[in-house]
């Protein structure tokens, strides 16, 4: 019988939890709406695209698969994950319609990925912590603010429909897509207020979005949990803020092995100290690149837990587990946003700069305004709202290409037809 990990954290000098981010955009293909993964799987059987898609499907299963496998071996794995709402819907579709049942990777069937996740979130719920995100992976600083709540709440609905209200009640943290946040004081205050209204207790951000307090080392900023304090016009809000470990995230994506990871963790423990122990959270895409598709789980993640007896000074917890175990309200440090805000690549230019991006953003803004009038007239609906939210997918502007701008146009045209 499965037993939860014993609460033996007193000797831990540093706490570690890897984090994988997953997203595939919706796409208009051959006159119909699909998820990009489905489109890739339906490509020529011997094509590179089809071959990659099979490994992507395996990547979306891997966290649950390894949580189950390592637990049954007697280990106590820990991981953080976030999936966009549209990707969760696509995985559910491909699990239900049998497509995944006909895909084999390394001789093993992908099968029903959602069913496996349901089992893990019920039977091994302490092994993996989901965070909330936006339904269509919108970039919040470039998305009409009037639609922020719908993006957040639609993700929560998708998650609850797939995994249940009990699993949703354990979703306490929030991943803003591309880790993007506005630095405008009034906008930031409203965003924090909205997250709290929607039930979130903490957010993860990159250090590029935060002021670096004078005298602090990078580990002191990145490897502690802080209060993020935002102020505007005499009002103030705060929410707990986890900070991505930038270097560790890059190394995770490039194939950081277990021994190298432990060495880096011990360095951070010496800089941050042990009261409380530092929290190291590397984040990276969970599917892009050969390392994440072929090597990460068997060569990096699994050895951390299978060889845990070699590094008893390192503890493994999810973020919320760490918060519940170590944080004392009166001892939490404070951080503030830069006036520019930021993202995982630094600034907002990849989603906002250039004529092509501005044209897409202007068309989305107009569509959002028009739908707001539809709602005021009492003719709003879930179908219409989701059609709008899909148009706000970050991929439509991130790449700055004619192809993705055309995708945005097709989705906006589709949404307008639904709104009429």
PDB file of N, CA and C in Angstrom, residues 139-209:
ATOM      1  N   UNK A 139      -1.045  36.004 -22.865  1.00  0.00           N
ATOM      2  CA  UNK A 139       0.001  36.797 -22.217  1.00  0.00           C
ATOM      3  C   UNK A 139      -0.702  37.971 -21.541  1.00  0.00           C
ATOM      4  N   UNK A 140      -0.807  37.928 -20.216  1.00  0.00           N
ATOM      5  CA  UNK A 140      -1.666  38.879 -19.515  1.00  0.00           C
ATOM      6  C   UNK A 140      -1.347  40.347 -19.801  1.00  0.00           C
ATOM      7  N   UNK A 141      -0.064  40.773 -19.860  1.00  0.00           N
ATOM      8  CA  UNK A 141       0.190  42.198 -20.131  1.00  0.00           C
ATOM      9  C   UNK A 141      -0.269  42.656 -21.514  1.00  0.00           C
ATOM     10  N   UNK A 142      -0.523  41.716 -22.438  1.00  0.00           N
ATOM     11  CA  UNK A 142      -0.971  42.069 -23.776  1.00  0.00           C
ATOM     12  C   UNK A 142      -2.417  41.649 -24.039  1.00  0.00           C
ATOM     13  N   UNK A 143      -3.111  41.199 -23.003  1.00  0.00           N
ATOM     14  CA  UNK A 143      -4.489  40.718 -23.127  1.00  0.00           C
ATOM     15  C   UNK A 143      -5.445  41.739 -22.524  1.00  0.00           C
ATOM     16  N   UNK A 144      -6.568  42.034 -23.187  1.00  0.00           N
ATOM     17  CA  UNK A 144      -7.529  42.983 -22.600  1.00  0.00           C
ATOM     18  C   UNK A 144      -7.852  42.615 -21.155  1.00  0.00           C
ATOM     19  N   UNK A 145      -7.725  43.599 -20.282  1.00  0.00           N
ATOM     20  CA  UNK A 145      -7.883  43.322 -18.857  1.00  0.00           C
ATOM     21  C   UNK A 145      -9.283  42.826 -18.520  1.00  0.00           C
ATOM     22  N   UNK A 146     -10.256  43.237 -19.296  1.00  0.00           N
ATOM     23  CA  UNK A 146     -11.632  42.814 -19.025  1.00  0.00           C
ATOM     24  C   UNK A 146     -11.805  41.305 -19.178  1.00  0.00           C
ATOM     25  N   UNK A 147     -10.848  40.645 -19.856  1.00  0.00           N
ATOM     26  CA  UNK A 147     -10.961  39.204 -20.089  1.00  0.00           C
ATOM     27  C   UNK A 147     -10.103  38.371 -19.144  1.00  0.00           C
ATOM     28  N   UNK A 148      -9.349  39.022 -18.256  1.00  0.00           N
ATOM     29  CA  UNK A 148      -8.452  38.271 -17.386  1.00  0.00           C
ATOM     30  C   UNK A 148      -9.191  37.264 -16.510  1.00  0.00           C
ATOM     31  N   UNK A 149     -10.289  37.698 -15.924  1.00  0.00           N
ATOM     32  CA  UNK A 149     -11.009  36.788 -15.029  1.00  0.00           C
ATOM     33  C   UNK A 149     -11.570  35.598 -15.785  1.00  0.00           C
ATOM     34  N   UNK A 150     -12.066  35.826 -16.987  1.00  0.00           N
ATOM     35  CA  UNK A 150     -12.605  34.716 -17.774  1.00  0.00           C
ATOM     36  C   UNK A 150     -11.503  33.721 -18.120  1.00  0.00           C
ATOM     37  N   UNK A 151     -10.310  34.210 -18.449  1.00  0.00           N
ATOM     38  CA  UNK A 151      -9.190  33.315 -18.744  1.00  0.00           C
ATOM     39  C   UNK A 151      -8.853  32.442 -17.532  1.00  0.00           C
ATOM     40  N   UNK A 152      -8.818  33.059 -16.371  1.00  0.00           N
ATOM     41  CA  UNK A 152      -8.454  32.339 -15.146  1.00  0.00           C
ATOM     42  C   UNK A 152      -9.533  31.336 -14.757  1.00  0.00           C
ATOM     43  N   UNK A 153     -10.782  31.781 -14.795  1.00  0.00           N
ATOM     44  CA  UNK A 153     -11.864  30.925 -14.327  1.00  0.00           C
ATOM     45  C   UNK A 153     -12.182  29.798 -15.308  1.00  0.00           C
ATOM     46  N   UNK A 154     -11.969  30.023 -16.607  1.00  0.00           N
ATOM     47  CA  UNK A 154     -12.216  28.949 -17.573  1.00  0.00           C
ATOM     48  C   UNK A 154     -11.187  27.832 -17.387  1.00  0.00           C
ATOM     49  N   UNK A 155      -9.936  28.193 -17.066  1.00  0.00           N
ATOM     50  CA  UNK A 155      -8.954  27.144 -16.757  1.00  0.00           C
ATOM     51  C   UNK A 155      -9.431  26.319 -15.571  1.00  0.00           C
ATOM     52  N   UNK A 156      -9.917  26.978 -14.532  1.00  0.00           N
ATOM     53  CA  UNK A 156     -10.356  26.269 -13.339  1.00  0.00           C
ATOM     54  C   UNK A 156     -11.532  25.339 -13.650  1.00  0.00           C
ATOM     55  N   UNK A 157     -12.412  25.777 -14.536  1.00  0.00           N
ATOM     56  CA  UNK A 157     -13.551  24.935 -14.913  1.00  0.00           C
ATOM     57  C   UNK A 157     -13.077  23.687 -15.663  1.00  0.00           C
ATOM     58  N   UNK A 158     -12.156  23.876 -16.601  1.00  0.00           N
ATOM     59  CA  UNK A 158     -11.631  22.738 -17.351  1.00  0.00           C
ATOM     60  C   UNK A 158     -10.980  21.738 -16.406  1.00  0.00           C
ATOM     61  N   UNK A 159     -10.159  22.236 -15.488  1.00  0.00           N
ATOM     62  CA  UNK A 159      -9.460  21.356 -14.553  1.00  0.00           C
ATOM     63  C   UNK A 159     -10.457  20.602 -13.672  1.00  0.00           C
ATOM     64  N   UNK A 160     -11.438  21.308 -13.128  1.00  0.00           N
ATOM     65  CA  UNK A 160     -12.419  20.666 -12.251  1.00  0.00           C
ATOM     66  C   UNK A 160     -13.252  19.631 -13.006  1.00  0.00           C
ATOM     67  N   UNK A 161     -13.609  19.922 -14.254  1.00  0.00           N
ATOM     68  CA  UNK A 161     -14.386  18.967 -15.044  1.00  0.00           C
ATOM     69  C   UNK A 161     -13.609  17.674 -15.268  1.00  0.00           C
ATOM     70  N   UNK A 162     -12.288  17.788 -15.413  1.00  0.00           N
ATOM     71  CA  UNK A 162     -11.468  16.600 -15.680  1.00  0.00           C
ATOM     72  C   UNK A 162     -11.084  15.852 -14.416  1.00  0.00           C
ATOM     73  N   UNK A 163     -10.775  16.588 -13.337  1.00  0.00           N
ATOM     74  CA  UNK A 163     -10.163  15.967 -12.165  1.00  0.00           C
ATOM     75  C   UNK A 163     -10.952  16.133 -10.868  1.00  0.00           C
ATOM     76  N   UNK A 164     -11.998  16.940 -10.893  1.00  0.00           N
ATOM     77  CA  UNK A 164     -12.866  17.055  -9.734  1.00  0.00           C
ATOM     78  C   UNK A 164     -12.565  18.257  -8.856  1.00  0.00           C
ATOM     79  N   UNK A 165     -13.556  18.629  -8.072  1.00  0.00           N
ATOM     80  CA  UNK A 165     -13.437  19.799  -7.202  1.00  0.00           C
ATOM     81  C   UNK A 165     -12.394  19.589  -6.104  1.00  0.00           C
ATOM     82  N   UNK A 166     -12.258  18.357  -5.626  1.00  0.00           N
ATOM     83  CA  UNK A 166     -11.265  18.111  -4.575  1.00  0.00           C
ATOM     84  C   UNK A 166      -9.863  18.377  -5.085  1.00  0.00           C
ATOM     85  N   UNK A 167      -9.573  17.922  -6.310  1.00  0.00           N
ATOM     86  CA  UNK A 167      -8.261  18.192  -6.903  1.00  0.00           C
ATOM     87  C   UNK A 167      -8.082  19.687  -7.128  1.00  0.00           C
ATOM     88  N   UNK A 168      -9.133  20.361  -7.557  1.00  0.00           N
ATOM     89  CA  UNK A 168      -9.043  21.808  -7.771  1.00  0.00           C
ATOM     90  C   UNK A 168      -8.757  22.548  -6.472  1.00  0.00           C
ATOM     91  N   UNK A 169      -9.288  22.058  -5.369  1.00  0.00           N
ATOM     92  CA  UNK A 169      -9.065  22.738  -4.085  1.00  0.00           C
ATOM     93  C   UNK A 169      -7.595  22.707  -3.681  1.00  0.00           C
ATOM     94  N   UNK A 170      -6.822  21.794  -4.273  1.00  0.00           N
ATOM     95  CA  UNK A 170      -5.394  21.725  -3.971  1.00  0.00           C
ATOM     96  C   UNK A 170      -4.555  22.598  -4.909  1.00  0.00           C
ATOM     97  N   UNK A 171      -5.200  23.257  -5.862  1.00  0.00           N
ATOM     98  CA  UNK A 171      -4.490  24.151  -6.789  1.00  0.00           C
ATOM     99  C   UNK A 171      -4.412  25.529  -6.133  1.00  0.00           C
ATOM    100  N   UNK A 172      -3.288  25.812  -5.520  1.00  0.00           N
ATOM    101  CA  UNK A 172      -3.159  27.021  -4.688  1.00  0.00           C
ATOM    102  C   UNK A 172      -2.272  28.098  -5.301  1.00  0.00           C
ATOM    103  N   UNK A 173      -1.444  27.710  -6.265  1.00  0.00           N
ATOM    104  CA  UNK A 173      -0.525  28.658  -6.880  1.00  0.00           C
ATOM    105  C   UNK A 173      -0.912  28.972  -8.308  1.00  0.00           C
ATOM    106  N   UNK A 174      -0.291  30.023  -8.857  1.00  0.00           N
ATOM    107  CA  UNK A 174      -0.660  30.489 -10.204  1.00  0.00           C
ATOM    108  C   UNK A 174       0.583  30.718 -11.041  1.00  0.00           C
ATOM    109  N   UNK A 175       0.544  30.184 -12.256  1.00  0.00           N
ATOM    110  CA  UNK A 175       1.588  30.387 -13.263  1.00  0.00           C
ATOM    111  C   UNK A 175       1.049  31.338 -14.323  1.00  0.00           C
ATOM    112  N   UNK A 176       1.504  32.587 -14.385  1.00  0.00           N
ATOM    113  CA  UNK A 176       1.086  33.444 -15.492  1.00  0.00           C
ATOM    114  C   UNK A 176       1.816  33.018 -16.757  1.00  0.00           C
ATOM    115  N   UNK A 177       1.118  32.739 -17.846  1.00  0.00           N
ATOM    116  CA  UNK A 177       1.799  32.276 -19.054  1.00  0.00           C
ATOM    117  C   UNK A 177       2.964  33.182 -19.440  1.00  0.00           C
ATOM    118  N   UNK A 178       4.043  32.561 -19.873  1.00  0.00           N
ATOM    119  CA  UNK A 178       5.297  33.243 -20.192  1.00  0.00           C
ATOM    120  C   UNK A 178       5.851  33.995 -18.979  1.00  0.00           C
ATOM    121  N   UNK A 179       5.288  33.730 -17.815  1.00  0.00           N
ATOM    122  CA  UNK A 179       5.658  34.395 -16.562  1.00  0.00           C
ATOM    123  C   UNK A 179       5.559  35.913 -16.704  1.00  0.00           C
ATOM    124  N   UNK A 180       4.596  36.367 -17.506  1.00  0.00           N
ATOM    125  CA  UNK A 180       4.458  37.788 -17.797  1.00  0.00           C
ATOM    126  C   UNK A 180       3.570  38.503 -16.801  1.00  0.00           C
ATOM    127  N   UNK A 181       4.024  39.682 -16.356  1.00  0.00           N
ATOM    128  CA  UNK A 181       3.245  40.491 -15.428  1.00  0.00           C
ATOM    129  C   UNK A 181       3.489  41.965 -15.719  1.00  0.00           C
ATOM    130  N   UNK A 182       2.456  42.749 -15.642  1.00  0.00           N
ATOM    131  CA  UNK A 182       2.567  44.188 -15.860  1.00  0.00           C
ATOM    132  C   UNK A 182       3.183  44.856 -14.645  1.00  0.00           C
ATOM    133  N   UNK A 183       3.978  45.896 -14.891  1.00  0.00           N
ATOM    134  CA  UNK A 183       4.536  46.669 -13.791  1.00  0.00           C
ATOM    135  C   UNK A 183       3.738  47.915 -13.481  1.00  0.00           C
ATOM    136  N   UNK A 184       2.702  48.188 -14.278  1.00  0.00           N
ATOM    137  CA  UNK A 184       1.838  49.340 -13.993  1.00  0.00           C
ATOM    138  C   UNK A 184       1.180  49.131 -12.637  1.00  0.00           C
ATOM    139  N   UNK A 185       1.355  50.048 -11.697  1.00  0.00           N
ATOM    140  CA  UNK A 185       0.876  49.805 -10.324  1.00  0.00           C
ATOM    141  C   UNK A 185      -0.610  49.465 -10.243  1.00  0.00           C
ATOM    142  N   UNK A 186      -1.454  50.240 -10.949  1.00  0.00           N
ATOM    143  CA  UNK A 186      -2.899  49.999 -10.868  1.00  0.00           C
ATOM    144  C   UNK A 186      -3.258  48.646 -11.469  1.00  0.00           C
ATOM    145  N   UNK A 187      -2.641  48.312 -12.628  1.00  0.00           N
ATOM    146  CA  UNK A 187      -2.919  47.027 -13.269  1.00  0.00           C
ATOM    147  C   UNK A 187      -2.423  45.867 -12.408  1.00  0.00           C
ATOM    148  N   UNK A 188      -1.233  46.033 -11.838  1.00  0.00           N
ATOM    149  CA  UNK A 188      -0.675  44.964 -10.999  1.00  0.00           C
ATOM    150  C   UNK A 188      -1.534  44.745  -9.763  1.00  0.00           C
ATOM    151  N   UNK A 189      -2.016  45.828  -9.168  1.00  0.00           N
ATOM    152  CA  UNK A 189      -2.859  45.691  -7.982  1.00  0.00           C
ATOM    153  C   UNK A 189      -4.152  44.953  -8.319  1.00  0.00           C
ATOM    154  N   UNK A 190      -4.748  45.316  -9.441  1.00  0.00           N
ATOM    155  CA  UNK A 190      -5.990  44.632  -9.831  1.00  0.00           C
ATOM    156  C   UNK A 190      -5.722  43.166 -10.152  1.00  0.00           C
ATOM    157  N   UNK A 191      -4.564  42.865 -10.739  1.00  0.00           N
ATOM    158  CA  UNK A 191      -4.246  41.480 -11.073  1.00  0.00           C
ATOM    159  C   UNK A 191      -4.067  40.637  -9.816  1.00  0.00           C
ATOM    160  N   UNK A 192      -3.327  41.153  -8.854  1.00  0.00           N
ATOM    161  CA  UNK A 192      -3.148  40.424  -7.592  1.00  0.00           C
ATOM    162  C   UNK A 192      -4.486  40.231  -6.891  1.00  0.00           C
ATOM    163  N   UNK A 193      -5.281  41.272  -6.897  1.00  0.00           N
ATOM    164  CA  UNK A 193      -6.611  41.190  -6.267  1.00  0.00           C
ATOM    165  C   UNK A 193      -7.466  40.121  -6.955  1.00  0.00           C
ATOM    166  N   UNK A 194      -7.365  40.056  -8.285  1.00  0.00           N
ATOM    167  CA  UNK A 194      -8.128  39.064  -9.035  1.00  0.00           C
ATOM    168  C   UNK A 194      -7.660  37.650  -8.714  1.00  0.00           C
ATOM    169  N   UNK A 195      -6.349  37.438  -8.639  1.00  0.00           N
ATOM    170  CA  UNK A 195      -5.833  36.108  -8.311  1.00  0.00           C
ATOM    171  C   UNK A 195      -6.365  35.642  -6.960  1.00  0.00           C
ATOM    172  N   UNK A 196      -6.350  36.532  -5.995  1.00  0.00           N
ATOM    173  CA  UNK A 196      -6.842  36.174  -4.660  1.00  0.00           C
ATOM    174  C   UNK A 196      -8.345  35.902  -4.696  1.00  0.00           C
ATOM    175  N   UNK A 197      -9.078  36.693  -5.452  1.00  0.00           N
ATOM    176  CA  UNK A 197     -10.521  36.476  -5.598  1.00  0.00           C
ATOM    177  C   UNK A 197     -10.808  35.094  -6.188  1.00  0.00           C
ATOM    178  N   UNK A 198      -9.954  34.655  -7.114  1.00  0.00           N
ATOM    179  CA  UNK A 198     -10.139  33.361  -7.778  1.00  0.00           C
ATOM    180  C   UNK A 198      -9.584  32.198  -6.961  1.00  0.00           C
ATOM    181  N   UNK A 199      -9.073  32.483  -5.761  1.00  0.00           N
ATOM    182  CA  UNK A 199      -8.683  31.416  -4.850  1.00  0.00           C
ATOM    183  C   UNK A 199      -7.203  31.109  -4.781  1.00  0.00           C
ATOM    184  N   UNK A 200      -6.367  31.940  -5.407  1.00  0.00           N
ATOM    185  CA  UNK A 200      -4.937  31.649  -5.408  1.00  0.00           C
ATOM    186  C   UNK A 200      -4.224  32.307  -4.237  1.00  0.00           C
ATOM    187  N   UNK A 201      -3.245  31.568  -3.700  1.00  0.00           N
ATOM    188  CA  UNK A 201      -2.494  32.026  -2.528  1.00  0.00           C
ATOM    189  C   UNK A 201      -1.096  32.504  -2.869  1.00  0.00           C
ATOM    190  N   UNK A 202      -0.572  32.064  -4.012  1.00  0.00           N
ATOM    191  CA  UNK A 202       0.774  32.468  -4.390  1.00  0.00           C
ATOM    192  C   UNK A 202       0.932  32.472  -5.902  1.00  0.00           C
ATOM    193  N   UNK A 203       1.963  33.167  -6.355  1.00  0.00           N
ATOM    194  CA  UNK A 203       2.261  33.290  -7.781  1.00  0.00           C
ATOM    195  C   UNK A 203       3.741  33.013  -7.978  1.00  0.00           C
ATOM    196  N   UNK A 204       4.124  32.501  -9.137  1.00  0.00           N
ATOM    197  CA  UNK A 204       5.534  32.372  -9.480  1.00  0.00           C
ATOM    198  C   UNK A 204       5.884  33.423 -10.533  1.00  0.00           C
ATOM    199  N   UNK A 205       7.032  34.075 -10.337  1.00  0.00           N
ATOM    200  CA  UNK A 205       7.490  35.118 -11.253  1.00  0.00           C
ATOM    201  C   UNK A 205       8.985  34.950 -11.505  1.00  0.00           C
ATOM    202  N   UNK A 206       9.488  35.526 -12.602  1.00  0.00           N
ATOM    203  CA  UNK A 206      10.933  35.526 -12.849  1.00  0.00           C
ATOM    204  C   UNK A 206      11.586  36.703 -12.142  1.00  0.00           C
ATOM    205  N   UNK A 207      12.868  36.590 -11.854  1.00  0.00           N
ATOM    206  CA  UNK A 207      13.528  37.717 -11.199  1.00  0.00           C
ATOM    207  C   UNK A 207      13.570  38.949 -12.091  1.00  0.00           C
ATOM    208  N   UNK A 208      13.432  38.763 -13.424  1.00  0.00           N
ATOM    209  CA  UNK A 208      13.443  39.892 -14.351  1.00  0.00           C
ATOM    210  C   UNK A 208      12.278  40.844 -14.110  1.00  0.00           C
ATOM    211  N   UNK A 209      11.206  40.352 -13.470  1.00  0.00           N
ATOM    212  CA  UNK A 209      10.044  41.197 -13.217  1.00  0.00           C
ATOM    213  C   UNK A 209      10.124  41.930 -11.880  1.00  0.00           C
TER     214      UNK A 209
END
